[in-house]
Short mmCIF file of C-alpha atoms in Angstrom, two decimals:
data_model
loop_
_atom_site.label_atom_id
_atom_site.label_comp_id
_atom_site.label_asym_id
_atom_site.label_seq_id
_atom_site.Cartn_x
_atom_site.Cartn_y
_atom_site.Cartn_z
CA MET A 1 -0.50 23.21 -23.25
CA GLY A 2 -2.87 25.93 -24.46
CA GLY A 3 -5.28 26.97 -27.07
CA GLY A 4 -8.99 27.55 -27.34
CA PRO A 5 -11.98 25.30 -26.71
CA GLY A 6 -11.44 21.80 -27.84
CA HIS A 7 -7.66 22.19 -27.85
CA ARG A 8 -5.96 18.77 -27.33
CA GLY A 9 -2.26 19.45 -27.80
CA GLY A 10 0.65 21.82 -28.27
CA ALA A 11 2.50 23.46 -25.45
CA VAL A 12 2.00 27.23 -25.25
CA PRO A 13 2.73 28.35 -21.77
CA THR A 14 0.60 31.07 -20.14
CA PRO A 15 2.73 32.90 -17.54
CA GLN A 16 -0.30 34.31 -15.84
CA GLY A 17 -1.99 30.94 -15.05
CA LEU A 18 -1.34 27.43 -14.04
CA ARG A 19 -0.49 24.58 -16.47
CA ILE A 20 -3.39 22.19 -16.04
CA ALA A 21 -3.84 18.68 -17.50
CA VAL A 22 -7.46 17.46 -17.50
CA VAL A 23 -7.62 13.66 -17.79
CA VAL A 24 -11.26 13.02 -18.10
CA PRO A 25 -12.82 10.63 -20.58
CA GLN A 26 -16.27 12.34 -20.74
CA GLU A 27 -15.62 14.89 -23.51
CA ALA A 28 -18.52 17.22 -22.66
CA PHE A 29 -17.48 17.32 -18.98
CA ALA A 30 -13.75 17.78 -19.89
CA GLU A 31 -14.67 20.71 -22.24
CA THR A 32 -16.81 22.40 -19.55
CA LEU A 33 -14.12 22.00 -16.97
CA ALA A 34 -11.45 23.27 -19.32
CA SER A 35 -13.48 26.22 -20.48
CA SER A 36 -14.11 27.22 -16.81
CA LEU A 37 -10.45 26.93 -15.99
CA ARG A 38 -9.32 28.92 -19.09
CA GLU A 39 -11.58 31.74 -17.82
CA GLY A 40 -9.07 31.98 -14.94
CA ARG A 41 -6.30 32.35 -17.53
CA HIS A 42 -4.99 28.88 -16.94
CA ASP A 43 -3.28 26.92 -19.72
CA VAL A 44 -5.36 23.74 -20.04
CA VAL A 45 -4.71 20.53 -22.13
CA ILE A 46 -7.34 17.84 -22.30
CA LEU A 47 -6.18 14.27 -22.40
CA PRO A 48 -9.28 12.13 -22.98
CA SER A 49 -7.87 8.87 -21.51
CA ALA A 50 -5.57 7.79 -18.78
CA ASP A 51 -3.64 5.77 -21.39
CA GLU A 52 -2.90 9.11 -23.24
CA ALA A 53 -1.94 10.75 -19.98
CA LEU A 54 0.39 7.96 -19.07
CA ALA A 55 2.13 8.34 -22.45
CA ASP A 56 2.14 12.18 -22.48
CA ALA A 57 5.34 13.88 -21.14
CA ARG A 58 3.29 17.05 -20.29
CA VAL A 59 1.42 15.37 -17.43
CA PRO A 60 4.29 15.35 -14.99
CA GLN A 61 5.31 18.84 -16.05
CA ALA A 62 1.87 20.28 -15.30
CA ASP A 63 1.18 22.47 -12.21
CA VAL A 64 -2.13 20.68 -11.69
CA VAL A 65 -3.52 17.36 -12.94
CA ILE A 66 -7.28 16.77 -12.78
CA LEU A 67 -8.17 13.16 -13.30
CA SER A 68 -11.22 10.98 -13.29
CA VAL A 69 -11.24 8.01 -10.96
CA ASP A 70 -13.55 5.10 -11.15
CA PRO A 71 -13.63 1.91 -9.05
CA LEU A 72 -14.19 -0.15 -12.26
CA ASP A 73 -11.19 1.46 -14.15
CA ALA A 74 -7.90 1.74 -12.30
CA ARG A 75 -6.16 3.75 -15.07
CA GLY A 76 -6.96 7.05 -13.43
CA PHE A 77 -5.15 5.88 -10.30
CA ALA A 78 -2.28 4.72 -12.51
CA VAL A 79 -1.86 8.33 -13.62
CA ALA A 80 -1.81 9.44 -9.90
CA LYS A 81 0.79 6.69 -9.12
CA LEU A 82 2.96 7.89 -12.04
CA ILE A 83 2.90 11.40 -10.64
CA ARG A 84 3.64 10.17 -7.09
CA ASP A 85 6.54 8.06 -8.25
CA GLN A 86 8.20 10.62 -10.51
CA ALA A 87 11.53 11.91 -9.40
CA ALA A 88 10.92 15.61 -9.90
CA TRP A 89 11.30 17.87 -6.85
CA ARG A 90 8.00 19.67 -7.55
CA LYS A 91 5.10 17.33 -8.25
CA PRO A 92 1.76 18.52 -9.70
CA PHE A 93 -1.22 19.22 -7.44
CA VAL A 94 -3.49 16.35 -8.09
CA VAL A 95 -7.32 16.53 -8.04
CA ALA A 96 -9.39 13.36 -8.39
CA ILE A 97 -13.00 13.49 -9.56
CA ALA A 98 -15.25 10.61 -8.76
CA LEU A 99 -18.82 9.83 -9.89
CA HIS A 100 -19.97 9.44 -6.24
CA SER A 101 -18.75 9.36 -2.72
CA ASP A 102 -16.80 6.23 -1.95
CA PRO A 103 -14.67 5.84 1.12
CA ALA A 104 -12.53 3.15 -0.48
CA LEU A 105 -11.77 5.48 -3.49
CA GLN A 106 -10.98 8.38 -1.16
CA TYR A 107 -8.56 6.20 0.77
CA GLN A 108 -6.89 4.92 -2.35
CA ALA A 109 -6.62 8.47 -3.64
CA ARG A 110 -4.97 9.69 -0.44
CA GLU A 111 -2.50 6.73 -0.60
CA LEU A 112 -1.51 7.73 -4.18
CA GLY A 113 -0.87 11.38 -3.27
CA VAL A 114 -4.05 12.95 -4.51
CA HIS A 115 -4.40 16.40 -2.89
CA LEU A 116 -8.10 17.05 -3.48
CA TYR A 117 -10.92 14.54 -3.89
CA LEU A 118 -14.18 15.85 -5.49
CA GLU A 119 -17.40 14.15 -6.41
CA LYS A 120 -19.71 14.95 -9.31
CA PRO A 121 -21.34 17.39 -9.70
CA VAL A 122 -18.17 19.24 -9.29
CA ASP A 123 -18.42 22.67 -7.52
CA LEU A 124 -16.48 24.71 -10.03
CA ASP A 125 -16.33 27.73 -7.78
CA ARG A 126 -14.72 25.62 -5.08
CA LEU A 127 -12.25 24.15 -7.55
CA ARG A 128 -11.33 27.49 -8.95
CA GLY A 129 -10.86 28.88 -5.39
CA VAL A 130 -8.48 26.04 -4.42
CA LEU A 131 -6.55 26.53 -7.63
CA VAL A 132 -6.20 30.27 -6.93
CA ARG A 133 -4.82 29.57 -3.46
CA PHE A 134 -2.45 26.96 -4.90
CA HIS A 135 -1.31 29.34 -7.63
CA HIS A 136 -0.52 32.02 -5.01
CA LEU A 137 1.46 29.37 -2.89
CA LEU A 138 3.32 28.17 -6.02
CA ALA A 139 4.29 31.79 -6.96
CA ASP A 140 5.53 32.34 -3.37
CA VAL A 141 7.68 29.15 -3.46
CA GLU A 142 9.07 29.81 -6.91
CA GLY A 143 9.74 33.53 -6.02
CA PHE A 144 11.62 32.51 -2.81
CA ASP A 145 15.25 33.71 -2.82
CA PRO A 146 17.26 31.84 -0.28
CA VAL A 147 20.14 34.38 -0.46
CA ILE A 148 20.20 36.57 2.57
#
């Protein structure tokens, strides 16, 4: 995952940032989101559909997966379910973005292991702040040496 604006493939890890998969079908929104996250030195890949995300092996390997959820299209939740059901010991931090506030969607998101539920318009400063805190936590966990 990596590259400049509009990048949609190729894995080039960035050790300074998180590996983030953006699964959002609205291209302009996905590009804006990716550009904002790349400013934080994160390695971002855009997957424009849940079907692509379900078939892409990079999604479970990501540190963070940001996905669009819609009550009329369950495929975004299928990606969350795939991540929840994977066998890996460290699962990605999952962020769901919805068009509007919907208690039923929020409940379904929690049930599928979504860590953060946001509504449009997305507060990018809040999202970046959460990701900074998650990145620090992840670095602490990965840097933990159990040998005493």
